[in-house]
Coordinates of C-alpha atoms in Angstrom, one line a residue:
M1 CA 101.0 83.5 99.2
K2 CA 98.6 81.3 97.4
N3 CA 97.3 79.4 100.4
I4 CA 93.6 79.4 100.7
I5 CA 91.6 78.9 103.9
A6 CA 88.9 76.2 103.3
T7 CA 86.6 77.5 106.1
L8 CA 86.5 79.3 109.4
F9 CA 84.1 78.8 112.2
L10 CA 83.2 80.8 115.3
L11 CA 86.3 81.3 117.3
H12 CA 86.7 80.7 121.0
A13 CA 89.6 81.6 123.3
V14 CA 90.8 78.0 124.2
V15 CA 94.2 76.4 124.2
I16 CA 95.0 74.5 121.0
G17 CA 98.6 73.7 121.7
Y18 CA 100.5 75.5 119.0
G19 CA 104.0 76.8 119.6
Q20 CA 106.6 78.9 117.9
S21 CA 110.3 78.6 117.4
L22 CA 112.4 81.7 117.0
S23 CA 115.7 82.2 115.2
F24 CA 117.5 85.6 115.4
S25 CA 120.1 87.0 113.0
K26 CA 123.0 89.0 114.5
T27 CA 122.5 92.7 115.0
Q28 CA 124.0 95.1 112.5
K29 CA 124.4 98.8 112.3
F30 CA 121.5 100.5 110.6
N31 CA 120.4 104.2 110.3
P32 CA 116.6 104.1 109.9
K33 CA 116.5 107.7 108.6
K34 CA 118.9 107.0 105.7
E35 CA 119.1 103.3 105.0
L36 CA 116.7 100.7 103.4
F37 CA 116.0 97.0 103.7
S38 CA 113.8 94.5 102.0
I39 CA 113.0 91.0 103.2
G40 CA 112.9 88.7 100.2
G41 CA 112.5 85.0 100.9
W42 CA 113.9 81.6 100.1
V43 CA 115.8 80.9 96.9
Q44 CA 116.7 77.2 97.2
D45 CA 118.6 77.0 100.5
H46 CA 119.3 80.7 101.0
L47 CA 117.0 83.2 102.7
M48 CA 117.7 86.5 101.0
I49 CA 117.5 90.0 102.7
Y50 CA 118.6 93.2 101.0
Y51 CA 119.9 96.3 102.9
T52 CA 121.9 99.4 102.4
E53 CA 124.9 100.6 104.5
K54 CA 126.5 104.0 103.9
N55 CA 124.6 104.3 100.6
K56 CA 126.0 100.9 99.3
S57 CA 123.8 97.9 98.6
F58 CA 124.3 94.4 100.1
L59 CA 122.5 91.1 100.1
D60 CA 122.7 88.8 103.1
L61 CA 122.2 85.0 102.6
Y62 CA 120.9 83.1 105.7
D63 CA 120.4 79.5 106.5
A64 CA 117.5 78.0 108.4
N65 CA 119.0 79.0 111.7
M66 CA 119.4 82.6 110.6
E67 CA 123.2 82.1 110.5
R68 CA 124.6 84.5 107.9
K69 CA 126.4 82.4 105.3
A70 CA 127.4 85.2 102.9
I71 CA 127.4 89.0 102.4
V72 CA 127.1 89.8 98.7
S73 CA 128.1 93.3 97.7
L74 CA 125.7 94.5 94.9
N75 CA 128.2 96.7 93.0
F76 CA 125.8 97.2 90.1
M77 CA 123.4 99.1 92.3
P78 CA 123.4 102.9 92.3
S79 CA 124.5 104.9 95.3
A80 CA 121.7 105.6 97.8
P81 CA 118.7 103.9 95.9
K82 CA 115.4 105.5 96.7
Q83 CA 113.0 102.5 96.6
V84 CA 113.8 98.7 96.7
Q85 CA 111.8 95.5 96.7
L86 CA 113.2 92.0 96.6
L87 CA 111.0 89.3 95.1
P88 CA 112.0 85.6 95.4
Q89 CA 111.4 82.8 93.0
A90 CA 112.4 79.1 93.1
Q91 CA 115.7 79.5 91.3
Q92 CA 116.3 83.3 91.3
S93 CA 115.1 86.6 92.8
L94 CA 114.1 89.8 91.1
L95 CA 115.2 93.1 92.5
I96 CA 113.2 96.2 91.5
Y97 CA 114.6 99.6 92.5
S98 CA 114.8 103.3 91.7
A99 CA 117.8 105.6 91.5
Q100 CA 118.1 109.4 91.6
I101 CA 120.5 110.8 88.9
N102 CA 120.5 114.6 88.7
N103 CA 116.8 115.7 88.3
K104 CA 115.6 112.3 87.1
E105 CA 114.5 109.1 88.9
F106 CA 115.2 105.8 87.0
F107 CA 113.4 102.5 87.7
Y108 CA 115.2 99.2 87.1
V109 CA 114.7 95.4 87.5
S110 CA 117.6 93.0 88.0
R111 CA 117.9 89.2 88.3
L112 CA 120.0 87.6 91.0
D113 CA 120.9 83.9 91.2
K114 CA 120.7 81.8 94.4
D115 CA 124.1 83.1 95.5
G116 CA 123.1 86.7 95.0
K117 CA 125.1 87.2 91.8
I118 CA 123.6 89.4 89.0
L119 CA 122.3 87.6 85.9
G120 CA 122.7 89.7 82.8
R121 CA 122.3 93.4 82.9
P122 CA 119.7 95.5 84.8
K123 CA 116.6 96.4 82.8
S124 CA 115.4 100.0 82.7
V125 CA 111.6 100.1 82.9
D126 CA 110.7 103.8 83.5
T127 CA 112.0 107.3 84.1
A128 CA 110.5 110.2 86.1
S129 CA 111.6 113.8 85.7
Q130 CA 111.5 116.0 88.8
N131 CA 110.8 119.7 89.2
F132 CA 112.8 122.3 91.2
F133 CA 111.3 121.0 94.4
G134 CA 112.1 117.4 93.8
N135 CA 108.6 116.4 92.9
T136 CA 107.4 114.4 89.9
K137 CA 104.3 115.0 87.8
F138 CA 103.3 111.4 88.3
S139 CA 103.1 109.1 91.3
Y140 CA 105.0 105.8 91.0
Q141 CA 104.6 102.4 92.6
F142 CA 106.1 99.0 92.1
I143 CA 103.8 96.2 91.0
H144 CA 104.2 92.4 90.8
S145 CA 102.1 89.4 90.2
E146 CA 101.2 86.8 92.9
A147 CA 103.9 84.4 91.5
N148 CA 106.5 87.2 91.2
D149 CA 107.0 86.2 87.5
K150 CA 105.9 89.6 86.3
V151 CA 107.1 92.9 87.8
G152 CA 107.0 96.5 86.7
V153 CA 106.1 100.1 87.5
F154 CA 102.7 101.8 87.6
S155 CA 102.6 105.6 87.3
Y156 CA 99.7 107.9 87.3
R157 CA 98.3 111.4 87.9
I158 CA 94.8 112.8 88.3
K159 CA 94.3 116.2 86.7
D160 CA 91.5 118.0 84.9
S161 CA 89.0 115.1 85.5
K162 CA 91.3 112.7 83.8
L163 CA 93.4 109.7 85.0
D164 CA 96.7 109.5 83.1
F165 CA 98.6 106.3 83.8
R166 CA 101.5 104.3 82.4
I167 CA 102.2 100.6 82.9
T168 CA 105.5 98.8 82.1
V169 CA 105.9 95.1 82.9
V170 CA 108.7 92.6 82.4
D171 CA 108.8 88.9 82.9
D172 CA 111.3 87.0 85.0
S173 CA 113.7 87.0 82.1
L174 CA 113.5 90.8 82.0
N175 CA 111.7 90.8 78.6
V176 CA 109.1 93.6 78.2
V177 CA 105.7 91.9 78.0
H178 CA 103.7 95.1 78.0
S179 CA 104.2 98.9 78.1
S180 CA 101.4 101.4 77.4
A181 CA 100.0 104.7 78.4
H182 CA 96.3 105.6 78.8
T183 CA 93.9 108.4 79.7
V184 CA 90.5 107.7 81.1
P185 CA 87.8 110.0 82.5
I186 CA 87.6 110.3 86.3
K187 CA 86.3 112.6 88.9
S188 CA 88.9 115.0 90.2
F189 CA 88.4 114.1 93.8
Y190 CA 89.2 110.4 93.3
E191 CA 92.6 108.8 94.2
V192 CA 94.2 105.5 93.3
A193 CA 93.6 103.1 96.2
Q194 CA 94.9 99.7 94.9
V195 CA 96.5 98.2 91.9
I196 CA 96.6 94.5 91.1
L197 CA 98.8 92.8 88.5
K198 CA 97.3 89.4 87.8
D199 CA 99.3 86.4 86.9
D200 CA 97.7 86.4 83.4
G201 CA 98.9 89.9 82.7
R202 CA 95.7 91.9 83.3
F203 CA 95.7 94.9 85.6
V204 CA 93.0 96.0 88.0
I205 CA 93.0 99.6 89.3
L206 CA 90.7 100.7 92.1
V207 CA 90.0 104.5 92.6
T208 CA 87.9 105.9 95.4
D209 CA 87.0 109.2 97.1
L210 CA 88.3 108.1 100.5
S211 CA 91.2 110.6 100.6
T212 CA 89.0 113.6 100.0
N213 CA 85.9 112.5 102.0
K214 CA 85.7 114.5 105.3
N215 CA 83.9 111.6 107.0
D216 CA 86.7 109.1 106.4
E217 CA 84.5 106.9 104.3
V218 CA 84.0 105.8 100.7
A219 CA 80.9 107.1 99.0
E220 CA 82.1 106.7 95.4
A221 CA 84.5 104.2 93.7
M222 CA 85.4 102.8 90.3
V223 CA 87.4 99.8 89.0
Y224 CA 89.3 99.9 85.8
V225 CA 90.4 96.6 84.2
V226 CA 93.2 96.8 81.7
Q227 CA 93.4 93.9 79.2
P228 CA 96.7 93.9 77.2
E229 CA 96.2 93.1 73.6
D230 CA 99.8 93.1 72.6
K231 CA 103.0 94.8 73.9
R232 CA 101.8 98.3 73.2
N233 CA 98.0 98.2 73.2
A234 CA 95.3 97.4 75.7
A235 CA 91.5 97.5 76.1
I236 CA 90.1 99.1 79.2
K237 CA 86.8 98.5 80.9
A238 CA 85.3 100.6 83.7
F239 CA 83.1 99.2 86.5
P240 CA 81.5 102.0 88.7
F241 CA 80.4 101.0 92.2
D242 CA 76.7 101.5 93.1
F243 CA 76.7 101.9 96.8
G244 CA 73.2 103.2 97.1
D245 CA 72.9 104.7 100.6
V246 CA 75.8 102.7 102.0
F247 CA 79.0 104.3 103.2
V248 CA 82.0 102.0 103.8
A249 CA 85.3 102.6 105.7
N250 CA 87.3 101.4 102.7
I251 CA 87.1 99.0 99.8
F252 CA 89.6 96.2 99.4
L253 CA 90.0 94.0 96.3
K254 CA 91.3 90.4 96.1
E255 CA 91.7 88.2 93.0
D256 CA 90.3 84.7 92.9
I257 CA 93.1 82.3 91.8
N258 CA 90.5 79.5 91.1
N259 CA 88.4 81.8 88.8
T260 CA 90.7 84.2 87.1
N261 CA 87.8 86.4 85.8
I262 CA 86.5 87.2 89.3
I263 CA 87.7 90.0 91.6
H264 CA 86.3 89.9 95.2
F265 CA 85.7 93.1 97.1
A266 CA 84.6 94.0 100.6
G267 CA 84.2 97.0 102.9
L268 CA 82.8 97.5 106.4
T269 CA 79.8 99.9 106.6
K270 CA 79.4 102.6 109.3
G271 CA 76.4 103.8 111.2
K272 CA 75.6 107.4 112.1
M273 CA 77.4 107.2 115.5
G274 CA 80.4 105.5 114.0
T275 CA 79.3 102.0 115.0
L276 CA 79.8 99.0 112.7
D277 CA 76.7 98.5 110.7
G278 CA 77.7 95.6 108.6
V279 CA 79.7 94.4 105.6
Y280 CA 79.3 95.4 102.0
S281 CA 80.8 92.7 99.7
G282 CA 80.5 91.1 96.3
K283 CA 82.3 90.0 93.1
I284 CA 83.3 91.8 89.9
D285 CA 83.1 89.8 86.7
M286 CA 85.9 91.1 84.5
T287 CA 84.2 89.7 81.4
A288 CA 81.1 91.9 81.9
L289 CA 80.3 94.8 79.6
N290 CA 82.0 98.1 80.0
N291 CA 80.4 100.5 82.5
E292 CA 78.5 97.6 84.1
P293 CA 77.6 98.8 87.6
V294 CA 79.1 96.9 90.6
A295 CA 76.5 96.2 93.3
G296 CA 77.4 94.3 96.4
K297 CA 75.3 92.9 99.3
N298 CA 75.0 94.9 102.5
I299 CA 74.8 92.4 105.3
M300 CA 73.8 94.1 108.6
F301 CA 75.6 93.2 111.9
D302 CA 73.9 92.6 115.2
N303 CA 74.9 94.4 118.4
N304 CA 77.0 91.5 119.6
I305 CA 79.7 92.3 117.0
N306 CA 79.8 95.9 118.0
G307 CA 80.2 94.9 121.6
A308 CA 83.0 92.4 120.8
A309 CA 84.8 94.8 118.4
L310 CA 84.8 97.8 120.8
N311 CA 88.2 98.2 122.4
Q312 CA 88.0 98.4 126.2
R313 CA 90.5 101.2 126.4
G314 CA 88.8 103.6 124.0
I315 CA 86.3 103.9 121.3
I316 CA 87.9 103.1 118.0
R317 CA 85.3 101.8 115.7
N318 CA 86.9 102.8 112.4
F319 CA 87.7 99.3 111.2
V320 CA 89.6 99.0 107.9
I321 CA 89.9 95.8 105.9
Q322 CA 93.5 94.9 105.6
D323 CA 93.3 91.6 103.8
I324 CA 90.9 89.1 102.2
V325 CA 91.4 85.4 102.1
V326 CA 89.4 83.7 99.3
K327 CA 88.1 80.3 100.3
N328 CA 87.7 77.2 98.1
D329 CA 83.9 77.4 98.3
G330 CA 83.8 81.0 97.0
G331 CA 83.4 82.6 100.3
M332 CA 85.8 85.0 102.0
V333 CA 87.6 85.6 105.3
L334 CA 87.9 89.4 106.0
V335 CA 90.7 90.6 108.2
S336 CA 90.1 94.1 109.5
E337 CA 91.7 96.3 112.1
A338 CA 90.6 99.4 114.1
F339 CA 92.7 102.4 113.3
A340 CA 92.6 106.1 114.1
K341 CA 95.1 109.0 113.6
I342 CA 94.5 112.2 115.7
V343 CA 96.3 115.5 115.3
R344 CA 96.6 117.4 118.5
T345 CA 98.0 120.8 119.5
N346 CA 98.2 122.9 122.6
Y347 CA 96.8 125.9 120.8
A348 CA 93.5 126.9 122.5
G349 CA 92.3 129.2 119.7
P350 CA 88.8 130.2 118.7
G351 CA 86.4 127.7 117.2
Y352 CA 85.2 124.3 118.1
Y353 CA 88.4 122.4 117.6
N354 CA 91.8 122.9 119.1
V355 CA 93.4 121.9 115.9
G356 CA 95.2 124.1 113.5
Y357 CA 98.4 126.0 112.8
G358 CA 98.3 128.0 116.1
S359 CA 100.7 130.7 117.0
M360 CA 104.4 130.7 117.7
G361 CA 105.3 128.1 120.4
T362 CA 102.4 125.9 119.4
T363 CA 103.2 122.2 119.9
R364 CA 101.6 119.9 117.3
Y365 CA 101.8 116.1 117.4
I366 CA 100.1 113.1 115.9
E367 CA 98.7 110.2 117.9
Y368 CA 98.4 106.8 116.2
Y369 CA 95.9 104.2 117.6
Y370 CA 95.7 100.6 116.4
G371 CA 92.9 98.6 118.1
N372 CA 91.3 95.2 117.9
I373 CA 91.5 92.8 114.9
L374 CA 88.1 91.7 113.7
I375 CA 87.8 88.5 111.6
L376 CA 84.7 87.9 109.6
D377 CA 83.8 84.6 107.8
L378 CA 81.4 85.0 104.8
N379 CA 80.0 82.2 102.7
A380 CA 79.7 82.1 99.0
D381 CA 76.5 84.1 99.1
Q382 CA 78.2 86.9 101.1
R383 CA 76.3 85.9 104.3
L384 CA 78.1 86.2 107.6
K385 CA 78.8 82.8 109.1
A386 CA 80.9 83.7 112.1
Y387 CA 83.2 86.3 113.6
S388 CA 86.0 86.7 116.1
T389 CA 88.1 89.4 117.6
I390 CA 91.7 89.6 118.7
P391 CA 91.9 92.3 121.4
K392 CA 94.8 94.6 121.3
W393 CA 95.5 98.3 122.0
Q394 CA 98.5 100.1 120.5
K395 CA 99.1 103.9 120.9
S396 CA 102.1 105.9 119.9
V397 CA 103.0 109.5 119.1
D398 CA 104.9 110.9 116.1
D399 CA 106.3 107.6 114.9
Y400 CA 103.8 106.7 112.1
G401 CA 102.7 103.7 114.2
I402 CA 105.8 101.8 113.0
Y403 CA 105.7 99.3 115.9
A404 CA 101.9 98.9 115.8
S405 CA 99.5 96.7 113.8
Y406 CA 100.3 93.1 113.1
S407 CA 101.9 90.5 110.8
L408 CA 99.7 87.8 109.3
L409 CA 100.7 84.3 108.3
N410 CA 98.3 82.2 106.3
T411 CA 99.1 78.4 106.2
G412 CA 96.0 77.4 104.3
S413 CA 94.5 75.8 107.4
N414 CA 95.4 78.3 110.1
M415 CA 96.0 82.0 110.5
A416 CA 98.6 83.4 112.8
F417 CA 98.8 87.0 113.9
V418 CA 101.9 88.5 115.5
Y419 CA 101.7 91.9 117.2
N420 CA 103.4 94.0 119.9
D421 CA 102.0 94.7 123.4
L422 CA 103.0 98.3 123.8
L423 CA 101.2 99.0 127.1
N424 CA 102.3 96.4 129.5
K425 CA 105.3 97.0 131.6
G426 CA 108.2 95.2 130.0
Y427 CA 108.0 95.0 126.2
K428 CA 106.6 91.8 124.8
V429 CA 105.3 90.2 121.6
N430 CA 102.0 88.2 121.3
S431 CA 100.8 85.7 118.8
T432 CA 97.3 84.5 118.2
I433 CA 96.7 81.4 116.1
V434 CA 93.3 80.7 114.6
N435 CA 92.5 77.2 113.3
L436 CA 89.7 75.6 111.3
D437 CA 88.2 73.9 114.3
G438 CA 86.9 77.1 115.6
K439 CA 89.6 77.6 118.2
Q440 CA 92.2 80.3 118.9
E441 CA 95.1 80.6 121.2
T442 CA 96.9 83.8 122.3
A443 CA 100.4 83.4 123.8
E444 CA 103.4 85.6 124.6
I445 CA 106.4 85.1 122.4
T446 CA 109.6 85.1 124.3
A447 CA 111.4 87.9 122.6
Q448 CA 115.0 86.9 123.5
M449 CA 116.0 90.5 122.9
K450 CA 118.8 92.5 124.4
G451 CA 118.8 96.2 124.4
D452 CA 115.9 98.4 123.2
G453 CA 115.1 96.6 120.0
K454 CA 111.4 96.2 119.1
W455 CA 109.7 94.1 116.5
I456 CA 108.1 95.7 113.4
P457 CA 105.3 93.2 112.7
K458 CA 103.7 95.3 109.9
M459 CA 106.9 95.0 107.8
G460 CA 107.1 91.2 108.3
T461 CA 107.1 88.8 105.3
Q462 CA 105.7 85.3 105.0
T463 CA 108.6 83.3 103.6
S464 CA 107.0 79.8 103.6
A465 CA 103.8 78.1 104.6
K466 CA 104.5 78.3 108.4
E467 CA 107.2 80.9 108.6
L468 CA 107.4 84.7 109.1
V469 CA 110.5 86.9 109.0
I470 CA 110.1 90.1 111.0
P471 CA 112.6 93.1 111.3
V472 CA 113.6 94.2 114.8
L473 CA 114.8 97.8 115.2
G474 CA 116.3 99.5 118.2
G475 CA 118.4 102.7 118.1
N476 CA 120.8 102.2 115.2
K477 CA 120.7 98.4 115.3
L478 CA 118.8 96.1 113.0
Q479 CA 118.3 92.4 113.1
F480 CA 115.7 89.9 111.8
V481 CA 113.7 87.2 113.6
K482 CA 112.4 84.1 111.8
V483 CA 109.3 82.7 113.5
N484 CA 108.3 79.1 112.7
F485 CA 104.8 77.9 113.7

């Protein structure tokens, strides 16, 4: 969404009188191990949601009350697609997907009108060959611009200190606007962390050493800016980060829609004992010279933030920035969340850690912890103006944390967070709304659920300025809830 928060003040837990209205779709059969779904959005008066059933593809069209008005069978889709993303526009939607045929994976984009009917023919945008084990030489991911008027596939591999990548992008009429392949030097322990396709057609690629760093922190990072010159050629600039002695939990990029040559970045810094030290943030000028170092400001926190951010039920200080909201004055609102993943085993073997392969009969499981949400307000000079925390504690085992984390709605003047309370007796859903007057309100959402269905906030989609659509899964049943604030 292109909504931009104008400012954010110190937040207090006071009642501000906001409410929510809920609309549920009817439940439908769904096998989460085999089937797919993708929440699109509004195309004129239809809310579009894609899903598969018995390897066939369908599109549901809902009205404002989540009453299903039509089920469209997408007969052009391959059997059992592997990846699907539905992207709405004002008059049509774009469906990007991949299909497995023999030992190859094909990537397509199709256009659907407001009634879900295909417009023209699907466009093939890339092909991936697989080896005997079903793996591809390259990693693939879908990309799309903020306005969804450009979509495509980004593929890459890192090998022999080189980053090989390919980009293919089509416009909303399925015309190829750019397709090129490149090789740039890179350190072998880097990994691609984020890819941005800007509305003007430029690409921003962030690579970091986070995946290989034993301390779960970023010590080195690089940004590549790809400037298309025509359909087949592009110029590339590299911007290495100069962290100095700073170590950050992660780096997150956000484009500035008011100044298209600026990319904002931020990461939370960590102390020796795992405490929050501060925030490292700044801006990248994409018009700067090639190999211009990127140096941000490291603003130190006081002890009050560490005390507010620390979860009462356990010490999870590893806060990771999940989103950045760029303000009209050039400042930023950083949204971060505490997260930890712990591998445990009952094998009490030699060494300091009871973690490893163990012997026969060893039980190995993974615990997922999602803690507090920490919101930081920075001014245009990257100085901390205010902060707030939303307390929560979510723990689960061997489920990838699917029901944890949160869904964020940004209206431009308020931020709404929807998240599950997984510890209290009797399942419930909470929402916390933050407004520009420095107030916040947390309230329980009446779930209106029957059976064992649970909301999946992290897979929710903002479909309008004050509306979220969130999937609800229980057993082999799926439905969707529309939350209006």
